[in-house]
CSV table of C-alpha atoms in Angstrom, one decimal:
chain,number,residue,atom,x,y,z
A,265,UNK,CA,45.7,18.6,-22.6
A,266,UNK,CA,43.3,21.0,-23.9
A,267,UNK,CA,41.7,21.7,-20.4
A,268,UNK,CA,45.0,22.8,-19.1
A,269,UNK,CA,45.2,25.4,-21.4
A,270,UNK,CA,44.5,29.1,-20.3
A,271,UNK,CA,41.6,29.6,-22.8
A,272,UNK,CA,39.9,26.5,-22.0
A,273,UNK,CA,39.6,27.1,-18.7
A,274,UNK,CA,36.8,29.5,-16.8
A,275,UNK,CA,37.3,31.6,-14.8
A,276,UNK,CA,33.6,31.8,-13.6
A,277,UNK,CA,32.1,29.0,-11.3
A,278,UNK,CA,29.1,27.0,-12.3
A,279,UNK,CA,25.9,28.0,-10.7
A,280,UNK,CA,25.0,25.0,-8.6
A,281,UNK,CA,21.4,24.0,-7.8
A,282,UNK,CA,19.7,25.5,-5.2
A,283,UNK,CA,18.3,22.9,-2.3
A,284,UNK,CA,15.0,24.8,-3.4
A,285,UNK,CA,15.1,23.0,-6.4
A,286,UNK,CA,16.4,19.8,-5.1
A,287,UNK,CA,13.3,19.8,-2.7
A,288,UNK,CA,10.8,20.3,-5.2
A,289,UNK,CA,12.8,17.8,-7.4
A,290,UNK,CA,12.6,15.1,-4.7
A,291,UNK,CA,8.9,15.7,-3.6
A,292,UNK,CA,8.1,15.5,-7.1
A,293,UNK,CA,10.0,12.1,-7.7
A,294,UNK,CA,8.0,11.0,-4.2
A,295,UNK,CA,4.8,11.5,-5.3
A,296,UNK,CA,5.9,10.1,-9.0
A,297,UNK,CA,7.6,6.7,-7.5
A,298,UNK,CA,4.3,6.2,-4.9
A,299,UNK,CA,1.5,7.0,-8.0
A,300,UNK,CA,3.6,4.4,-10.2
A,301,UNK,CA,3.6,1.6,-7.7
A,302,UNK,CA,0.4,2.1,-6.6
A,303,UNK,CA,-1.3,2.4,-10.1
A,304,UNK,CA,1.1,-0.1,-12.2
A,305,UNK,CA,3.0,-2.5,-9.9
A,306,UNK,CA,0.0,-2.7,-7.2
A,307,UNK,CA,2.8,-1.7,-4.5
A,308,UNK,CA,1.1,0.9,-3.0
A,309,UNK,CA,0.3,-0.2,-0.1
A,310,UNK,CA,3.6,-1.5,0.8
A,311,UNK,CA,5.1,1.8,-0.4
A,312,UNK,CA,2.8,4.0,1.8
A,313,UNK,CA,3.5,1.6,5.0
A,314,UNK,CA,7.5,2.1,4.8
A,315,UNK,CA,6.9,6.0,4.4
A,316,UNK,CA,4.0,7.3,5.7
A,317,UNK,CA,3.6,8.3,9.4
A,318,UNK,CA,1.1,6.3,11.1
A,319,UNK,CA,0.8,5.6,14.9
A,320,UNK,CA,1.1,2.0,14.2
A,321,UNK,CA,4.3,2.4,11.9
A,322,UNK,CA,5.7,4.6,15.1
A,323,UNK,CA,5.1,1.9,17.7
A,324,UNK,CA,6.6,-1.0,15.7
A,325,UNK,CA,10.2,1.6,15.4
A,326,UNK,CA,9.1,3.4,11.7
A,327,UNK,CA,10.8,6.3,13.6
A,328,UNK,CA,12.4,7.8,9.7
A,329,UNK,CA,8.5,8.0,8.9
A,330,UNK,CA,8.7,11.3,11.4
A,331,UNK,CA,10.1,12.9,8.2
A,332,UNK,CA,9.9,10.8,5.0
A,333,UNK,CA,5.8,11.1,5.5
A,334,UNK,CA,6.2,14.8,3.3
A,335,UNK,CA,7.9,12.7,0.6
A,336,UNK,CA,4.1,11.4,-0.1
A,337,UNK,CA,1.0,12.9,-1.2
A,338,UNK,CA,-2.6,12.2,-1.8
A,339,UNK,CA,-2.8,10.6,-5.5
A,340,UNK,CA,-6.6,11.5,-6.1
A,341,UNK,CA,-6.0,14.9,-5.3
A,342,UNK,CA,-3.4,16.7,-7.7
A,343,UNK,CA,-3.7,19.6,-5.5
A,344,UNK,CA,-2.3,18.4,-2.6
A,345,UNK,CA,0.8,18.4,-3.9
A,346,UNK,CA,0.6,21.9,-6.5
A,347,UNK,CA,-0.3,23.5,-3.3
A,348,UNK,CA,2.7,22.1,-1.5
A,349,UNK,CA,5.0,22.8,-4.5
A,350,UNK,CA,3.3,26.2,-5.2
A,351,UNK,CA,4.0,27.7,-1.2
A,352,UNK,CA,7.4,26.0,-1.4
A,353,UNK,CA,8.4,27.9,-4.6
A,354,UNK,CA,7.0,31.3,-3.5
A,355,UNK,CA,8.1,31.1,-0.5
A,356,UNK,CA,11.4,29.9,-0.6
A,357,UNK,CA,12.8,31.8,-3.6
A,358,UNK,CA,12.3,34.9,-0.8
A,359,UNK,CA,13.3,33.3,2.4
A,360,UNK,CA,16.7,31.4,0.4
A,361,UNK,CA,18.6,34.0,-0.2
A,362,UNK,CA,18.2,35.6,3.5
A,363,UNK,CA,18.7,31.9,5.0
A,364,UNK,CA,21.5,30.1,2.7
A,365,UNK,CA,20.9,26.4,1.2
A,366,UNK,CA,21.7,24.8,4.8
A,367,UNK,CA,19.7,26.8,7.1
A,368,UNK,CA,17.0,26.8,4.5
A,369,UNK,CA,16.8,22.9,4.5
A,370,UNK,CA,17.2,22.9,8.3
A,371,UNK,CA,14.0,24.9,9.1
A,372,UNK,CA,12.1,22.8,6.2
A,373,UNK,CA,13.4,19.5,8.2
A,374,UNK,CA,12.7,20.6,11.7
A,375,UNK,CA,9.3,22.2,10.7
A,376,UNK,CA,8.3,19.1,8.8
A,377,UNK,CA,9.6,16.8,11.9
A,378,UNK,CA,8.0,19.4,14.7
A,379,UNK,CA,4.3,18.7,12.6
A,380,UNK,CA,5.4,14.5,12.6
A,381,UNK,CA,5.8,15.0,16.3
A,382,UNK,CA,2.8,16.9,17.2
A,383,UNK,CA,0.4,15.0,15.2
A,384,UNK,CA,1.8,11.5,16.7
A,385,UNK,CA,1.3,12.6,20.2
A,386,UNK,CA,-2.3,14.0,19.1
A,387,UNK,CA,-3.0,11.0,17.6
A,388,UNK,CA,-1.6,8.9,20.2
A,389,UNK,CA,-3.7,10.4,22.8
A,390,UNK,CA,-6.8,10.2,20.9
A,391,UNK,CA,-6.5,7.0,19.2
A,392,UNK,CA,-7.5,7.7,15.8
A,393,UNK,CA,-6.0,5.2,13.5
A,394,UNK,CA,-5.2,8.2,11.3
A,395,UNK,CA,-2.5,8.6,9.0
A,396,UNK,CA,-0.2,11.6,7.6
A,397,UNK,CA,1.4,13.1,4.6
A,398,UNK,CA,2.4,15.8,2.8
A,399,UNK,CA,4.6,18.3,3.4
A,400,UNK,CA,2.3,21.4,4.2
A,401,UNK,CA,3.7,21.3,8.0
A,402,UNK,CA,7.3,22.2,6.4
A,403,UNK,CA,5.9,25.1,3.9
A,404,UNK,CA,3.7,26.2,7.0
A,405,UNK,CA,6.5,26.8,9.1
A,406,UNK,CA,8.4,28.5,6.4
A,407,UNK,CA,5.7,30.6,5.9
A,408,UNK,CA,5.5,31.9,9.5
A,409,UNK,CA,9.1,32.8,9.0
A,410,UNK,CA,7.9,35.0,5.8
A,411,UNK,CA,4.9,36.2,7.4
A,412,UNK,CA,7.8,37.6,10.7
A,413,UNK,CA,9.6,38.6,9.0
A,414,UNK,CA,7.9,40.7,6.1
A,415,UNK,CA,4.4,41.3,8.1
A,416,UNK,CA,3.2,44.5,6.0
A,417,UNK,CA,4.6,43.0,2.7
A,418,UNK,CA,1.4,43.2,0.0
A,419,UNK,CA,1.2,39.7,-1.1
A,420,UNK,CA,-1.0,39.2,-4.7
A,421,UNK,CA,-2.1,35.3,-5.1
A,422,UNK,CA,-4.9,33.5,-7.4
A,423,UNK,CA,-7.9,32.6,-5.1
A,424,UNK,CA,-9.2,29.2,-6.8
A,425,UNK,CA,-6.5,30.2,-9.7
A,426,UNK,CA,-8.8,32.6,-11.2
A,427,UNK,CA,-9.8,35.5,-8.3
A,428,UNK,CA,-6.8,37.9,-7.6
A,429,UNK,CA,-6.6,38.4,-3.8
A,430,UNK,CA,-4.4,40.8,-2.2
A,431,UNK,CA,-3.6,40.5,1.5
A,432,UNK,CA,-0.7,41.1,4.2
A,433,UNK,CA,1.3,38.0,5.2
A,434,UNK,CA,0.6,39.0,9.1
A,435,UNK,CA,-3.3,38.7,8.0
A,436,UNK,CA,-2.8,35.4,6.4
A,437,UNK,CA,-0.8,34.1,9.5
A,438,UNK,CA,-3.7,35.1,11.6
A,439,UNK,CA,-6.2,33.3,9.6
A,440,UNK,CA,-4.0,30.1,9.2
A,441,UNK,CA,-3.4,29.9,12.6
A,442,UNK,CA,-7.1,30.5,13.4
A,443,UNK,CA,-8.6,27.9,11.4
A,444,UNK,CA,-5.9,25.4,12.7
A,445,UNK,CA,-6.5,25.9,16.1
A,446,UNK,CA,-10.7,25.6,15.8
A,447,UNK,CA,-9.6,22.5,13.7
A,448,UNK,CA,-7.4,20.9,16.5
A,449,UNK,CA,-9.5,21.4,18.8
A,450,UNK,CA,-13.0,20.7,17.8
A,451,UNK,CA,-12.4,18.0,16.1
A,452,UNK,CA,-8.7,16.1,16.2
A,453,UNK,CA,-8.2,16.5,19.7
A,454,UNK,CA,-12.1,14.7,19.9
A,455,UNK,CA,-10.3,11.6,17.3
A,456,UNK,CA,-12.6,13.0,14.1
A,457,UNK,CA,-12.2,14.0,10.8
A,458,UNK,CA,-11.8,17.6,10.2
A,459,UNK,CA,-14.1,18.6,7.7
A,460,UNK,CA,-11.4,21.0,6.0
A,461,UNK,CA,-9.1,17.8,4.9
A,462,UNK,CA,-6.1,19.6,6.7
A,463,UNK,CA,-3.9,17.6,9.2
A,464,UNK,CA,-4.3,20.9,11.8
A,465,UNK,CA,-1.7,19.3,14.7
A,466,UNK,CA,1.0,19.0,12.1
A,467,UNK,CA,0.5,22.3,10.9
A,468,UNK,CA,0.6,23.6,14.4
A,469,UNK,CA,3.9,22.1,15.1
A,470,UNK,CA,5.5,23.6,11.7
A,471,UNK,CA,4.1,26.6,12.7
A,472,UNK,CA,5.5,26.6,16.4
A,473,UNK,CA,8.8,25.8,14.5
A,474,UNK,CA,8.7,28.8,12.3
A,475,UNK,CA,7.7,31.4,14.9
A,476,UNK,CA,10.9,29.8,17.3
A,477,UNK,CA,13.1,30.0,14.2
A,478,UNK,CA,12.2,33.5,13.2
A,479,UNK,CA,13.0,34.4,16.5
A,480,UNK,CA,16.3,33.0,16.2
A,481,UNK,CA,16.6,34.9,12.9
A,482,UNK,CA,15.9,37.8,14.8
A,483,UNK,CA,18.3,37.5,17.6
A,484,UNK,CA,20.9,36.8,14.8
């Protein structure tokens, strides 16, 4: 056969797709698949009950929705999931190669499941019949892993996609953690509706996850 030849064969491997990619791939096919049945096949709300993480979902043994509630985004607000994909892409294309594919999509799961966990006991507390999704708890965890690990590192970014803003990942950190915390507190640990739209408990918990794991990277 011509593949057992000598000159038909390679002797390079094929690069392989990076779990970076797949990630992006498969939050983009989430929030493609839930846009289609909510806007053409008027299964929406079907489709948002199996995978987004609610306290009743929880109670009746939607335990999967601890995780599969970042596969989802807000389909009136495009930049819910650009963000997402933006602080995903920047950040992992840095932390990757330090991490490896497996550890990389560990600390993306267990950040994403830490923020599922600490919003559900929020929210159970309180009894807000709330509901979560996105996948900002994941890139927020990952980002306090950058933000450890590289505190000093100059970091240029688009403020509103038009300003350029230049600021040290540590500074960032401080801010993010800041408004989160005045977030939880004044108002989702009181049942309300924060006024900045963010989901401040889950945050929290993939931000507790990325400080632990950078100390494990650390210690390694």
């Amino acid at each position: 056969m011509l593949s057992d030849r000598s000159y038909m064969r390679s002797d390079y491997s094929q690069p392989k797709t990076s779990v970076l990619v797949w990630l992006i791939v498969i939050l983009v096919a989430g929030f493609v698949l839930q846009t289609v049945c909510l806007r053409w096949f008027g299964a929406g709300r079907e489709f948002f009950s199996f995978f987004a993480l609610t306290i009743d979902g929880i109670q009746s043994g939607k335990v999967w929705t601890l995780l599969s509630y970042s596969l989802l985004h807000s389909p009136g607000n495009l930049l819910h999931i650009v963000g997402s994909l933006l602080g995903l892409y920047f950040i992992g294309r840095v932390l990757l190669p330090l991490m490896g594919d497996k550890r990389f999509l560990y600390f993306f799961g267990t950040a994403v499941l830490a923020g599922g966990l600490v919003w559900t006991v929020t929210h159970w507390i309180n009894g807000a019949h709330n509901y979560l999704i996105g996948a900002s708890a994941g890139v927020t965890g990952l980002f306090i892993i950058f933000a450890s690990l590289y505190p000093n590192r100059q970091v240029t970014f688009l403020l509103f996609f038009i300003i350029p803003v230049s600021l040290k990942p540590k500074h960032m950190a401080y801010g993010l953690i800041g408004l989160d915390l005045l977030g939880f507190l004044f108002y989702e640990v009181m049942g309300a509706v924060s006024p900045f739209g963010l989901a401040h408990s889950a945050h929290l918990g993939g931000m507790l996850t990325g400080f632990s794991l950078a100390l494990f990277l650390f210690a390694t």
